[in-house]
CSV table of C-alpha atoms in Angstrom, one decimal:
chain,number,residue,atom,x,y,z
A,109,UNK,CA,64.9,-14.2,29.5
A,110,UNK,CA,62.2,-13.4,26.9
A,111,UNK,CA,64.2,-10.4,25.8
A,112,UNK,CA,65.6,-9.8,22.0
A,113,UNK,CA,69.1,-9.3,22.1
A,114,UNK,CA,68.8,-5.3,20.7
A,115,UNK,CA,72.0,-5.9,18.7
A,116,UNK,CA,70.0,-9.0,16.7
A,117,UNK,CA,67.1,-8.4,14.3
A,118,UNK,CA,64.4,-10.5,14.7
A,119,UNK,CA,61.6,-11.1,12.2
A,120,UNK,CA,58.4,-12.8,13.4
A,121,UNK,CA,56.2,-14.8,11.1
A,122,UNK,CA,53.8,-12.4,10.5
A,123,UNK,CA,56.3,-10.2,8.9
A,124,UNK,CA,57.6,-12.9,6.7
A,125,UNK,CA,53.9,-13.3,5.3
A,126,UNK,CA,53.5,-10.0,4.4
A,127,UNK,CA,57.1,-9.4,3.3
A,128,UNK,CA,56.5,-12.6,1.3
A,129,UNK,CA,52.6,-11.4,-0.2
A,130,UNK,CA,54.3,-7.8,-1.1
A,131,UNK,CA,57.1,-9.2,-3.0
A,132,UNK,CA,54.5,-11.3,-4.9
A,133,UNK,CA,52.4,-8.2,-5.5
A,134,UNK,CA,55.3,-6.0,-6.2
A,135,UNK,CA,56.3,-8.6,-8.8
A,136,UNK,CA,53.6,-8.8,-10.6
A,137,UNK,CA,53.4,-5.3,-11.5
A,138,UNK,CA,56.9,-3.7,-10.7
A,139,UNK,CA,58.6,-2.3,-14.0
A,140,UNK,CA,62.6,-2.7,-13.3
A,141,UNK,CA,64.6,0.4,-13.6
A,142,UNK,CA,65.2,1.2,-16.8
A,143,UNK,CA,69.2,0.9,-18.0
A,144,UNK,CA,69.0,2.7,-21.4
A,145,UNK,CA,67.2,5.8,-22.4
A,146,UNK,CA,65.0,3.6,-24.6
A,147,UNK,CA,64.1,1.4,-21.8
A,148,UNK,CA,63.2,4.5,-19.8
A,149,UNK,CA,61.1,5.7,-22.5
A,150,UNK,CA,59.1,2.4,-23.1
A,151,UNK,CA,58.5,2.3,-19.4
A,152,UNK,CA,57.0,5.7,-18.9
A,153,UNK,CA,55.2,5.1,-21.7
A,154,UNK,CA,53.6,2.3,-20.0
A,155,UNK,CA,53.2,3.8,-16.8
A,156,UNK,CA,51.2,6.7,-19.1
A,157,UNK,CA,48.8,4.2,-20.5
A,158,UNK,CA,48.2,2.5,-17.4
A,159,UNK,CA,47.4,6.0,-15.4
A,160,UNK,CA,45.2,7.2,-18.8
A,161,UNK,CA,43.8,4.1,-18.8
A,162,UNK,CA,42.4,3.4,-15.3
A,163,UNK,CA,39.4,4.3,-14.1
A,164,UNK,CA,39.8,6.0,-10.9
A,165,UNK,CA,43.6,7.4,-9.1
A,166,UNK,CA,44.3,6.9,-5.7
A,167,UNK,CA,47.0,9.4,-4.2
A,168,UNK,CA,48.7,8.8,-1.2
A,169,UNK,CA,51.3,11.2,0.1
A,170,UNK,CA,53.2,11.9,3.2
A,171,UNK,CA,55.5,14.8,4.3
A,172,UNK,CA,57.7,14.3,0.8
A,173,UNK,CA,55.3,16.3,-1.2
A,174,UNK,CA,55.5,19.4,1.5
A,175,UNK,CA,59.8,18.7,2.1
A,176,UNK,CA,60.2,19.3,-1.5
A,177,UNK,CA,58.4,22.6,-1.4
A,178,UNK,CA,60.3,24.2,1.1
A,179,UNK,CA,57.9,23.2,4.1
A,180,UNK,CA,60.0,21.2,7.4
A,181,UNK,CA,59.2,18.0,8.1
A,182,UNK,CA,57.8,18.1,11.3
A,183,UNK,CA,59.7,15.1,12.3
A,184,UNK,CA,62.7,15.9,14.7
A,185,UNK,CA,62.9,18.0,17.6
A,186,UNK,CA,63.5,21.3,15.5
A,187,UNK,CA,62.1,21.0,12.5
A,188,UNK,CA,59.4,23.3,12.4
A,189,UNK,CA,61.0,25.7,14.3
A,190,UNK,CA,64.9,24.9,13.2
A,191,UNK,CA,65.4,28.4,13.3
A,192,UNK,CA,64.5,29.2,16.8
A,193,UNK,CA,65.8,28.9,20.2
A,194,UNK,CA,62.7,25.7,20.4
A,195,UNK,CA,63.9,22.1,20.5
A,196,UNK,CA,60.0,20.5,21.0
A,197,UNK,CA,58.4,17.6,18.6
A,198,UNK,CA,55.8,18.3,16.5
A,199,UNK,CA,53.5,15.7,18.5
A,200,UNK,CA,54.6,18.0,22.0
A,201,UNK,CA,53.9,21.2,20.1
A,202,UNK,CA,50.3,19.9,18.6
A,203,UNK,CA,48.9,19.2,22.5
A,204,UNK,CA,45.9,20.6,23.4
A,205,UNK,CA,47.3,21.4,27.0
A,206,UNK,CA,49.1,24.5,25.3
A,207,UNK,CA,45.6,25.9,24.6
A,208,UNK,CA,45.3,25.8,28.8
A,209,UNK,CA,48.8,26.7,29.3
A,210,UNK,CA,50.0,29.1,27.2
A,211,UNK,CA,47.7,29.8,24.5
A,212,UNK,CA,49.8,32.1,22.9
A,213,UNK,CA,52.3,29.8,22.3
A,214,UNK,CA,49.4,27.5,21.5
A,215,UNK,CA,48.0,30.3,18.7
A,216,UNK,CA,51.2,31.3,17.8
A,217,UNK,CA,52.3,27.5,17.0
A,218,UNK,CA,49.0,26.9,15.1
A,219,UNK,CA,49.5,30.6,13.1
A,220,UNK,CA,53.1,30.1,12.2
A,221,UNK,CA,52.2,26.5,10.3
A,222,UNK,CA,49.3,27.7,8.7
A,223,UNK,CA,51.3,31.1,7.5
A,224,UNK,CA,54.1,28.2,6.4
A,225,UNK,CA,51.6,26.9,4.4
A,226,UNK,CA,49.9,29.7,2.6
A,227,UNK,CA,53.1,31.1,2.0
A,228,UNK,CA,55.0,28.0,0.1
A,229,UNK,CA,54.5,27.8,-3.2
A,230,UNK,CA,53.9,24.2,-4.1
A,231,UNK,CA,56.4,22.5,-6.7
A,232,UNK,CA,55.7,21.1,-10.2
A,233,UNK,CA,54.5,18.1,-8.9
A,234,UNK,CA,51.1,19.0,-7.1
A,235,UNK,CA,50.6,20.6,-10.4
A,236,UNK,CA,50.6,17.4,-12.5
A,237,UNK,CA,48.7,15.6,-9.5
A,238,UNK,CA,46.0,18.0,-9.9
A,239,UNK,CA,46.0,17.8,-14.0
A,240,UNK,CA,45.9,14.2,-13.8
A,241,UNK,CA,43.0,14.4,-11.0
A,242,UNK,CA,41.0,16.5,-13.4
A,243,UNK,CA,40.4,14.0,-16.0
A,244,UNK,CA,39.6,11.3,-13.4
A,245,UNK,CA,38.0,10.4,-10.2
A,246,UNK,CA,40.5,11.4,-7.8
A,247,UNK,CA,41.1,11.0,-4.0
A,248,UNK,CA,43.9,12.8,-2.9
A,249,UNK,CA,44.9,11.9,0.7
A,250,UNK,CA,47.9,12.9,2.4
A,251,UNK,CA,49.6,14.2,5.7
A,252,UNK,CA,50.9,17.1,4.6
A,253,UNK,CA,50.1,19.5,2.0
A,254,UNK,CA,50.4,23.0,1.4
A,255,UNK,CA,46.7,23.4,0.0
């Protein structure tokens, strides 16, 4: 019938390639979890020699970096408004035909987020990203941060 059986996963070759190229890559440079404190040291050590000595860091975040400040994920059906009466995606609440509709569900939508994010105090973390970017050429790109 041309159909997958849902209840079978299929992979296609093109996922084997790159599941086969990452593992290769991965390899090559993947430091295996550490299973003695002195192991853990000697691998942050190298993972502080490698960052100190590149030349340029790359960062690439996703909704993690906001989650773990406090921020919701935008993912499900309530989680920017999980305490409201509001079941709506993120992707339904970011359409421009609320602008048309109901703009003050449209502004009040667009305030709420950016008053989320001007009041959440970033954790730890963003501070060491932003120590590290100091002392290197940095590009920071993400899909959700607080600043």
């Amino acid at each position: 019938s041309g159909i997958a059986d849902p209840g079978t996963y299929h992979t296609h070759s093109v996922d084997s390639d790159m599941s086969r190229v990452y593992l290769e890559q991965r390899d090559a440079v993947h430091v295996p979890g550490a299973s003695s404190p002195a192991e853990l040291e000697a691998a942050l050590q190298q993972a502080a020699a490698a960052i100190d000595g590149c030349d340029a860091l790359l960062f690439t975040a996703g909704a993690g970096m906001g989650v773990d400040s406090g921020l919701p994920d935008f993912r499900g059906s309530t989680g920017l408004f999980k305490d409201r009466d509001l079941a709506m995606t993120y992707e339904d609440m970011s359409n421009d035909k609320w602008f048309t509709d109901d703009p003050a569900f449209a502004w009040g939508t667009n305030y709420t987020q950016l008053m989320m994010y001007r009041r959440t105090v970033p954790h730890a973390g963003y501070e060491i990203l932003l120590k590290w970017a100091d002392r290197k050429s940095t590009r920071l790109n993400s899909s959700h941060r607080p600043y």
